[in-house]
Tab-separated table of C-alpha atoms and ligand atoms in Angstrom:
chain	number	residue	atom	x	y	z
A	474	MET	CA	7.409	0.800	22.146
A	475	TYR	CA	5.079	-2.210	21.834
A	476	VAL	CA	2.392	-1.870	19.141
A	477	LEU	CA	-0.509	-4.285	18.700
A	478	GLY	CA	-1.737	-4.600	15.095
A	479	ILE	CA	-5.253	-5.830	14.330
A	480	GLU	CA	-6.355	-6.890	10.829
A	481	THR	CA	-9.916	-7.927	9.902
A	482	SER	CA	-10.414	-6.339	6.467
A	483	CYS	CA	-11.506	-9.477	4.640
A	484	ASP	CA	-11.647	-13.092	5.769
A	485	ASP	CA	-8.589	-13.449	8.031
A	486	THR	CA	-8.768	-12.509	11.692
A	487	ALA	CA	-5.218	-11.467	12.533
A	488	ALA	CA	-3.239	-9.773	15.283
A	489	GLY	CA	0.467	-9.254	15.873
A	490	VAL	CA	2.763	-7.425	18.235
A	491	LEU	CA	5.715	-5.338	17.098
A	492	ARG	CA	8.548	-3.896	19.130
A	493	ALA	CA	8.970	-0.657	17.181
A	494	PRO	CA	10.338	0.094	14.789
A	495	ARG	CA	10.805	-3.303	13.079
A	496	GLU	CA	10.858	-6.329	15.376
A	497	VAL	CA	7.898	-8.710	15.007
A	498	LEU	CA	7.271	-10.470	18.338
A	499	SER	CA	4.120	-12.394	17.352
A	500	ASN	CA	1.857	-12.822	14.352
A	501	GLU	CA	-1.385	-14.789	14.843
A	502	VAL	CA	-3.901	-15.539	12.075
A	503	ALA	CA	-7.228	-17.395	12.136
A	504	THR	CA	-8.221	-18.091	8.527
A	505	GLN	CA	-11.793	-18.692	7.352
A	506	TYR	CA	-11.242	-20.723	4.173
A	507	ASP	CA	-13.383	-23.578	5.484
A	508	LEU	CA	-16.343	-21.265	6.210
A	509	HIS	CA	-16.514	-19.785	2.718
A	510	ALA	CA	-15.372	-22.760	0.608
A	511	ALA	CA	-18.892	-23.950	-0.246
A	512	PHE	CA	-19.868	-20.497	-1.591
A	513	GLY	CA	-17.001	-20.021	-4.074
A	514	GLY	CA	-15.994	-16.693	-2.500
A	515	VAL	CA	-15.987	-14.690	0.724
A	516	VAL	CA	-19.515	-14.114	2.093
A	517	PRO	CA	-19.353	-10.752	3.934
A	518	GLU	CA	-21.921	-11.619	6.638
A	519	ILE	CA	-20.176	-14.919	7.465
A	520	ALA	CA	-16.806	-13.159	7.548
A	521	SER	CA	-17.885	-10.442	9.984
A	522	ARG	CA	-19.637	-12.926	12.273
A	523	ALA	CA	-16.524	-15.137	12.383
A	524	HIS	CA	-14.332	-12.094	13.123
A	525	THR	CA	-16.627	-11.229	16.044
A	526	GLU	CA	-16.295	-14.748	17.456
A	527	ARG	CA	-12.505	-14.899	17.054
A	528	VAL	CA	-10.998	-11.458	17.371
A	529	THR	CA	-10.619	-11.423	21.159
A	530	ARG	CA	-8.912	-14.796	21.287
A	531	VAL	CA	-6.579	-13.946	18.385
A	532	ILE	CA	-5.538	-10.705	20.145
A	533	GLU	CA	-4.969	-12.608	23.399
A	534	ARG	CA	-2.780	-15.148	21.599
A	535	ALA	CA	-0.767	-12.398	19.883
A	536	VAL	CA	-0.090	-10.623	23.190
A	537	THR	CA	0.744	-13.833	25.079
A	538	ASN	CA	3.024	-15.156	22.341
A	539	ALA	CA	4.872	-11.844	22.270
A	540	GLY	CA	5.818	-12.523	25.886
A	541	ILE	CA	4.051	-9.421	27.207
A	542	THR	CA	0.713	-8.510	28.799
A	543	LEU	CA	-1.954	-6.092	27.567
A	544	LYS	CA	-0.699	-3.513	30.053
A	545	ASP	CA	2.691	-3.445	28.306
A	546	LEU	CA	1.145	-2.190	25.050
A	547	ASP	CA	1.978	1.404	24.079
A	548	ALA	CA	-0.296	1.786	21.034
A	549	ILE	CA	-2.803	-0.016	18.850
A	550	ALA	CA	-2.874	-0.028	15.041
A	551	VAL	CA	-5.912	-1.326	13.186
A	552	THR	CA	-6.844	-1.716	9.518
A	553	ASN	CA	-9.704	0.689	8.833
A	554	ARG	CA	-9.600	0.835	5.025
A	555	PRO	CA	-10.110	-0.544	2.384
A	556	GLY	CA	-12.060	-3.765	2.901
A	557	LEU	CA	-15.432	-5.275	3.710
A	558	VAL	CA	-17.155	-2.722	5.937
A	559	GLY	CA	-18.750	-5.327	8.234
A	560	SER	CA	-15.361	-7.014	8.722
A	561	LEU	CA	-13.438	-3.757	9.245
A	562	ILE	CA	-15.904	-2.643	11.919
A	563	VAL	CA	-15.127	-5.704	14.057
A	564	GLY	CA	-11.392	-4.975	14.181
A	565	VAL	CA	-11.862	-1.237	14.645
A	566	SER	CA	-14.367	-1.802	17.496
A	567	ALA	CA	-11.960	-4.191	19.227
A	568	ALA	CA	-9.130	-1.664	18.808
A	569	LYS	CA	-11.214	1.222	20.156
A	570	SER	CA	-12.307	-0.767	23.219
A	571	LEU	CA	-8.745	-1.783	24.024
A	572	ALA	CA	-7.313	1.692	23.403
A	573	MET	CA	-9.949	3.185	25.687
A	574	ALA	CA	-9.505	0.558	28.411
A	575	LEU	CA	-5.699	0.809	28.341
A	576	ASP	CA	-5.687	4.576	27.750
A	577	ILE	CA	-3.196	4.354	24.875
A	578	PRO	CA	-3.201	5.910	21.369
A	579	MET	CA	-4.590	4.123	18.334
A	580	VAL	CA	-4.064	4.649	14.632
A	581	GLY	CA	-6.070	3.576	11.564
A	582	VAL	CA	-3.944	1.843	8.928
A	583	HIS	CA	-4.489	1.544	5.170
A	584	HIS	CA	-4.313	-2.193	4.408
A	585	ILE	CA	-2.349	-1.797	1.159
A	586	GLU	CA	0.140	0.614	2.687
A	587	ALA	CA	0.833	-2.091	5.257
A	588	HIS	CA	1.528	-4.625	2.471
A	589	CYS	CA	3.918	-2.067	0.903
A	590	THR	CA	5.879	-1.663	4.129
A	591	ALA	CA	5.787	-5.229	5.552
A	592	ALA	CA	9.291	-5.917	4.196
A	593	PHE	CA	10.792	-3.446	6.705
A	594	ALA	CA	10.469	-6.142	9.387
A	595	GLU	CA	12.965	-8.481	7.764
A	596	HIS	CA	15.171	-6.142	5.730
A	597	PRO	CA	17.036	-3.920	8.198
A	598	ASP	CA	18.732	-1.957	5.407
A	599	LEU	CA	15.483	-1.113	3.572
A	600	ASP	CA	14.846	2.641	3.516
A	601	TRP	CA	12.611	5.163	1.750
A	602	PRO	CA	12.038	5.834	-1.109
A	603	PHE	CA	11.218	2.525	-2.784
A	604	LEU	CA	8.812	0.960	-5.237
A	605	ALA	CA	6.217	-1.571	-4.086
A	606	LEU	CA	4.322	-4.190	-6.044
A	607	VAL	CA	1.270	-5.382	-4.091
A	608	ALA	CA	-0.457	-8.418	-5.585
A	609	SER	CA	-3.214	-10.098	-3.604
A	610	GLY	CA	-6.707	-11.523	-3.989
A	611	GLY	CA	-8.244	-8.072	-4.114
A	612	HIS	CA	-5.471	-5.827	-5.444
A	613	THR	CA	-2.687	-5.704	-7.994
A	614	ALA	CA	-0.923	-2.380	-8.081
A	615	LEU	CA	2.362	-0.494	-8.058
A	616	TYR	CA	3.082	2.158	-5.432
A	617	ASP	CA	5.658	4.896	-5.279
A	618	CYS	CA	6.629	4.799	-1.592
A	619	LYS	CA	8.224	8.208	-1.244
A	620	SER	CA	8.310	8.685	2.521
A	621	PRO	CA	6.494	7.373	5.626
A	622	GLY	CA	3.699	9.893	4.987
A	623	VAL	CA	3.538	9.677	1.176
A	624	ILE	CA	2.664	6.422	-0.640
A	625	GLU	CA	1.236	7.008	-4.123
A	626	LEU	CA	-0.566	4.639	-6.463
A	627	ILE	CA	1.139	4.681	-9.903
A	628	GLY	CA	-0.428	1.705	-11.716
A	629	GLN	CA	-3.094	-0.918	-11.092
A	630	THR	CA	-5.156	-3.650	-12.665
A	631	ILE	CA	-8.078	-2.535	-14.791
A	632	ASP	CA	-9.982	-5.774	-14.118
A	633	ASP	CA	-9.114	-8.869	-12.026
A	634	ALA	CA	-6.449	-8.944	-9.328
A	635	ALA	CA	-3.606	-11.447	-9.883
A	636	GLY	CA	-4.561	-13.560	-6.845
A	637	GLU	CA	-8.224	-13.550	-7.860
A	638	CYS	CA	-7.133	-14.877	-11.264
A	639	PHE	CA	-5.190	-17.724	-9.578
A	640	ASP	CA	-8.290	-18.489	-7.483
A	641	LYS	CA	-10.562	-18.608	-10.556
A	642	VAL	CA	-8.160	-20.752	-12.576
A	643	ALA	CA	-7.951	-23.155	-9.602
A	644	VAL	CA	-11.720	-23.666	-9.908
A	645	MET	CA	-11.283	-24.472	-13.624
A	646	LEU	CA	-8.549	-26.986	-12.800
A	647	ASP	CA	-10.529	-28.612	-9.939
A	648	LEU	CA	-7.946	-27.469	-7.401
A	649	PRO	CA	-8.684	-26.367	-3.808
A	650	GLN	CA	-8.885	-22.749	-2.610
A	651	PRO	CA	-6.968	-20.557	-2.095
A	652	GLY	CA	-5.991	-21.057	-5.724
A	653	GLY	CA	-2.533	-19.448	-5.642
A	654	PRO	CA	-0.724	-22.139	-3.689
A	655	SER	CA	-2.574	-25.043	-5.328
A	656	VAL	CA	-2.102	-23.800	-8.918
A	657	SER	CA	1.515	-22.991	-8.161
A	658	LYS	CA	2.161	-26.428	-6.689
A	659	LEU	CA	0.704	-28.178	-9.747
A	660	ALA	CA	2.629	-25.791	-12.012
A	661	GLU	CA	5.900	-27.172	-10.638
A	662	GLU	CA	5.198	-30.395	-12.551
A	663	GLY	CA	4.264	-28.626	-15.810
A	664	ASN	CA	5.929	-26.923	-18.765
A	665	PRO	CA	5.481	-23.125	-18.627
A	666	LYS	CA	5.969	-22.947	-22.401
A	667	ALA	CA	3.322	-25.564	-23.271
A	668	VAL	CA	0.574	-23.011	-23.997
A	669	HIS	CA	1.023	-19.340	-24.860
A	670	PHE	CA	-1.555	-17.427	-22.848
A	671	PRO	CA	-1.825	-13.668	-23.584
A	672	ARG	CA	0.167	-11.021	-21.687
A	673	ALA	CA	-2.332	-8.186	-22.063
A	674	ARG	CA	-1.108	-4.625	-22.363
A	675	VAL	CA	-3.239	-1.626	-21.512
A	676	LYS	CA	-3.045	1.026	-24.220
A	677	GLU	CA	-1.493	4.301	-23.082
A	678	ASP	CA	-0.712	3.034	-19.573
A	679	PRO	CA	2.505	0.981	-19.408
A	680	LEU	CA	2.085	0.462	-15.640
A	681	ALA	CA	-1.491	-0.890	-15.750
A	682	PHE	CA	-2.289	-4.597	-15.486
A	683	SER	CA	-5.089	-6.654	-17.053
A	684	PHE	CA	-5.666	-10.292	-16.125
A	685	SER	CA	-9.188	-11.083	-17.300
A	686	GLY	CA	-7.896	-12.045	-20.777
A	687	VAL	CA	-5.502	-14.695	-19.519
A	688	LYS	CA	-8.235	-16.137	-17.297
A	689	THR	CA	-10.658	-16.375	-20.241
A	690	SER	CA	-7.929	-17.910	-22.419
A	691	VAL	CA	-7.416	-20.677	-19.852
A	692	LEU	CA	-11.166	-21.337	-19.866
A	693	TYR	CA	-11.317	-21.506	-23.667
A	694	HIS	CA	-8.207	-23.689	-23.780
A	695	LEU	CA	-9.895	-26.183	-21.457
A	696	LYS	CA	-13.472	-26.008	-22.790
A	697	GLY	CA	-12.993	-24.862	-26.399
A	698	PRO	CA	-13.679	-21.389	-27.899
A	699	GLY	CA	-16.673	-19.726	-26.211
A	700	GLY	CA	-16.802	-22.547	-23.639
A	701	ARG	CA	-18.599	-22.157	-20.323
A	702	ARG	CA	-17.090	-23.005	-16.981
A	703	ASP	CA	-19.510	-25.890	-16.358
A	704	ALA	CA	-18.978	-27.453	-19.827
A	705	PRO	CA	-16.904	-30.676	-20.027
A	706	ASP	CA	-13.245	-30.315	-21.007
A	707	ARG	CA	-12.413	-30.567	-24.703
A	708	GLU	CA	-11.937	-34.200	-25.687
A	709	ASN	CA	-8.711	-33.542	-27.559
A	710	LEU	CA	-6.987	-31.570	-24.781
A	711	GLU	CA	-3.313	-32.102	-25.614
A	712	THR	CA	-1.853	-30.420	-22.576
A	713	SER	CA	-2.024	-31.712	-19.037
A	714	TYR	CA	-3.513	-29.634	-16.217
A	715	ALA	CA	0.037	-29.239	-14.915
A	716	ASP	CA	1.111	-27.681	-18.253
A	717	VAL	CA	-1.912	-25.364	-18.206
A	718	ALA	CA	-1.147	-24.359	-14.596
A	719	ALA	CA	2.525	-23.683	-15.404
A	720	SER	CA	1.738	-21.720	-18.595
A	721	PHE	CA	-0.941	-19.656	-16.844
A	722	GLU	CA	1.355	-18.921	-13.912
A	723	GLN	CA	4.127	-17.827	-16.287
A	724	ALA	CA	1.769	-15.443	-18.103
A	725	VAL	CA	0.723	-13.745	-14.838
A	726	VAL	CA	4.277	-13.621	-13.510
A	727	ASP	CA	5.608	-12.153	-16.791
A	728	ALA	CA	3.076	-9.317	-16.544
A	729	LEU	CA	3.947	-8.591	-12.899
A	730	VAL	CA	7.701	-8.668	-13.564
A	731	LYS	CA	7.552	-6.509	-16.694
A	732	ARG	CA	5.490	-3.682	-15.132
A	733	SER	CA	7.481	-3.715	-11.872
A	734	LEU	CA	10.801	-3.429	-13.666
A	735	ALA	CA	9.431	-0.681	-15.954
A	736	ALA	CA	8.263	1.245	-12.882
A	737	ILE	CA	11.520	0.919	-10.986
A	738	GLU	CA	13.460	2.070	-14.022
A	739	ALA	CA	11.131	5.052	-14.483
A	740	LYS	CA	11.586	6.092	-10.828
A	741	GLY	CA	15.301	5.338	-10.676
A	742	TYR	CA	14.897	3.573	-7.301
A	743	THR	CA	17.141	0.789	-6.066
A	744	ASP	CA	14.606	-1.095	-3.925
A	745	LEU	CA	11.607	-3.077	-5.098
A	746	VAL	CA	9.384	-4.424	-2.320
A	747	VAL	CA	6.826	-7.101	-3.100
A	748	GLY	CA	3.783	-7.651	-0.897
A	749	GLY	CA	0.373	-9.346	-0.804
A	750	GLY	CA	-0.472	-13.041	-0.952
A	751	VAL	CA	0.858	-13.493	-4.519
A	752	ALA	CA	4.327	-12.480	-3.273
A	753	ALA	CA	4.481	-16.040	-1.922
A	754	ASN	CA	4.648	-17.302	-5.520
A	755	ARG	CA	7.916	-19.122	-6.190
A	756	ARG	CA	8.087	-18.329	-9.897
A	757	LEU	CA	7.503	-14.633	-9.238
A	758	ARG	CA	10.285	-14.647	-6.647
A	759	ALA	CA	12.704	-16.437	-8.962
A	760	ASP	CA	11.933	-14.380	-12.091
A	761	LEU	CA	12.062	-11.002	-10.336
A	762	ALA	CA	15.353	-11.882	-8.670
A	763	ALA	CA	16.798	-13.096	-11.985
A	764	LYS	CA	15.571	-10.199	-14.136
A	765	ALA	CA	16.103	-7.223	-11.825
A	766	PRO	CA	18.912	-5.016	-13.134
A	767	GLU	CA	22.181	-4.856	-11.242
A	768	GLY	CA	21.975	-2.612	-8.212
A	769	VAL	CA	18.249	-3.192	-7.677
A	770	HIS	CA	17.380	-5.122	-4.490
A	771	VAL	CA	14.160	-7.134	-4.664
A	772	ARG	CA	12.708	-7.510	-1.167
A	773	PHE	CA	10.217	-10.243	-0.424
A	774	PRO	CA	8.713	-10.567	3.034
A	775	SER	CA	8.562	-14.092	4.468
A	776	MET	CA	5.354	-16.039	3.720
A	777	ALA	CA	3.764	-15.045	7.072
A	778	LEU	CA	4.272	-11.356	6.326
A	779	CYS	CA	3.172	-11.610	2.641
A	780	ALA	CA	-0.372	-12.735	3.354
A	781	ASP	CA	-2.813	-10.666	5.416
A	782	ASN	CA	-1.458	-10.390	8.944
A	783	GLY	CA	-1.511	-8.231	12.046
A	784	ALA	CA	2.243	-7.666	12.368
A	785	MET	CA	2.356	-5.637	9.142
A	786	ILE	CA	-0.480	-3.464	10.474
A	787	ALA	CA	1.477	-2.906	13.693
A	788	LEU	CA	4.586	-2.021	11.658
A	789	ARG	CA	2.791	0.496	9.449
A	790	GLY	CA	0.998	1.868	12.526
A	791	ALA	CA	4.337	2.362	14.287
A	792	GLN	CA	5.632	4.317	11.264
A	793	MET	CA	2.554	6.549	11.319
A	794	LEU	CA	2.788	7.137	15.067
A	795	GLU	CA	6.463	7.974	14.623
A	796	ALA	CA	5.410	10.525	11.967
A	797	GLY	CA	2.993	12.046	14.508
A	798	ILE	CA	-0.202	10.579	13.070
A	799	THR	CA	-2.799	9.201	15.501
A	800	ASP	CA	-6.528	8.765	15.169
A	801	ALA	CA	-9.026	9.688	17.836
A	802	LEU	CA	-11.658	7.228	18.998
A	803	ASP	CA	-14.061	8.568	16.360
A	804	LEU	CA	-11.968	6.721	13.745
A	805	ASP	CA	-14.253	5.358	11.026
A	806	VAL	CA	-13.981	2.547	8.459
A	807	SER	CA	-14.054	2.863	4.663
A	808	ALA	CA	-14.654	0.224	1.987
A	809	THR	CA	-12.426	2.118	-0.458
A	810	GLY	CA	-9.695	4.726	-0.315
A	811	GLU	CA	-6.433	5.686	-1.915
A	812	PRO	CA	-3.299	5.226	0.167
A	813	GLY	CA	-2.488	8.346	2.083
A	814	ALA	CA	-6.029	9.714	1.699
A	815	LEU	CA	-6.597	10.087	5.424
A	816	LEU	CA	-3.094	11.268	6.297
B	2148	KG4	O1	-2.890	-10.718	0.635
B	2148	KG4	P1	-3.771	-11.904	0.746
B	2148	KG4	O2	-3.501	-12.896	1.840
B	2148	KG4	O3	-5.269	-11.478	0.933
B	2148	KG4	C1	-5.873	-10.480	0.187
B	2148	KG4	O4	-6.383	-10.820	-0.901
B	2148	KG4	O5	-5.843	-9.308	0.646
B	2148	KG4	O6	-3.739	-12.630	-0.668
B	2148	KG4	C2	-4.484	-13.780	-0.943
B	2148	KG4	C3	-4.301	-14.114	-2.418
B	2148	KG4	C4	-5.209	-15.244	-2.872
B	2148	KG4	O7	-5.854	-14.866	-4.082
B	2148	KG4	C5	-4.234	-16.403	-3.086
B	2148	KG4	O8	-4.661	-17.301	-4.095
B	2148	KG4	C6	-2.968	-15.658	-3.503
B	2148	KG4	O9	-2.942	-14.517	-2.672
B	2148	KG4	N1	-1.780	-16.498	-3.277
B	2148	KG4	C7	-0.933	-16.886	-4.261
B	2148	KG4	C8	0.031	-17.745	-3.659
B	2148	KG4	N2	-0.244	-17.806	-2.319
B	2148	KG4	C9	-1.348	-17.037	-2.109
B	2148	KG4	N3	-0.939	-16.624	-5.577
B	2148	KG4	C10	0.036	-17.188	-6.332
B	2148	KG4	N4	0.974	-18.024	-5.835
B	2148	KG4	C11	1.026	-18.316	-4.521
B	2148	KG4	N5	1.972	-19.140	-4.050
B	2149	ZN	ZN1	-4.077	-8.098	1.751
């Protein structure tokens, strides 16, 4: 069964083709970093307009690069929640048109569930149940992935997402967006123990994350206590930007590692899957692999499957279709939504 996956929930226009259940045949992404760079964040109207201009060509590329034609497709999976409503509508409209024209089933996919399950493509021995850490620009959360139909949220950030924090610290360090890769690259030259940034704990919820404190601490370290983002750096800054980047990265990674390992111990699972753009982080990969207890497999998707992409939507869609879940053409979009809410 060939499944086309379409992803337009934020600022990436993406499509991929999967030969079910796990084989990724193509994975095409058109990013929009250049369009939003001047605004310091994603502008929803610009994002949806760019999706409209690109989605057809990205789908065509995905189908061609998979070595098939549109007529070979058996089903279409599309992200319909959560995300920017104007962006989601573009992908869902494209999916509906194609499903109608080709007379094939379509299924609406929860974006975060797709991050949780992306690792299936490259880890043939991965099976349910497992624990998933999803850390991206918009989300940082832990999910109990019980079965193809049951993925439950068990802990999340109470403020910033981890990737968002990397993006904001990149601005403070005059580094380009997206901040994750640029902060991480600079961090390679720095000492992660140079500055002790806080590892915030959330009272009464050992699985919750909080990153706004570490972000503010970086700002105050650079500008002085109570400093504003546009103020000049402190004159007597004793640490280099590379040291600040490395120390900040370590603080975020420590928080992600600690909560993930606490959750996997609490559930007694043997598989920890990591997804979302922050899963590309080298220090996170190294620390989780080093600190995971014996018998626990830590599964990272490759870089292309960590970030937002269409192949992971196709994969999750294939799992849902296999479980007997399809959506009719009256499928709607939603800006929010818990995993599993529409199942
Ligand atoms: O999942 P994703 O592509 O998009 C969503 O936010 O849904 O994640 C993008 C986020 C950005 O905040 C980016 O800075 C972060 O992932 N990121 C990283 C790295 N690569 C991307 N964060 C830390 N280290 C990285 N190497
Ligand atoms: Zn994402």
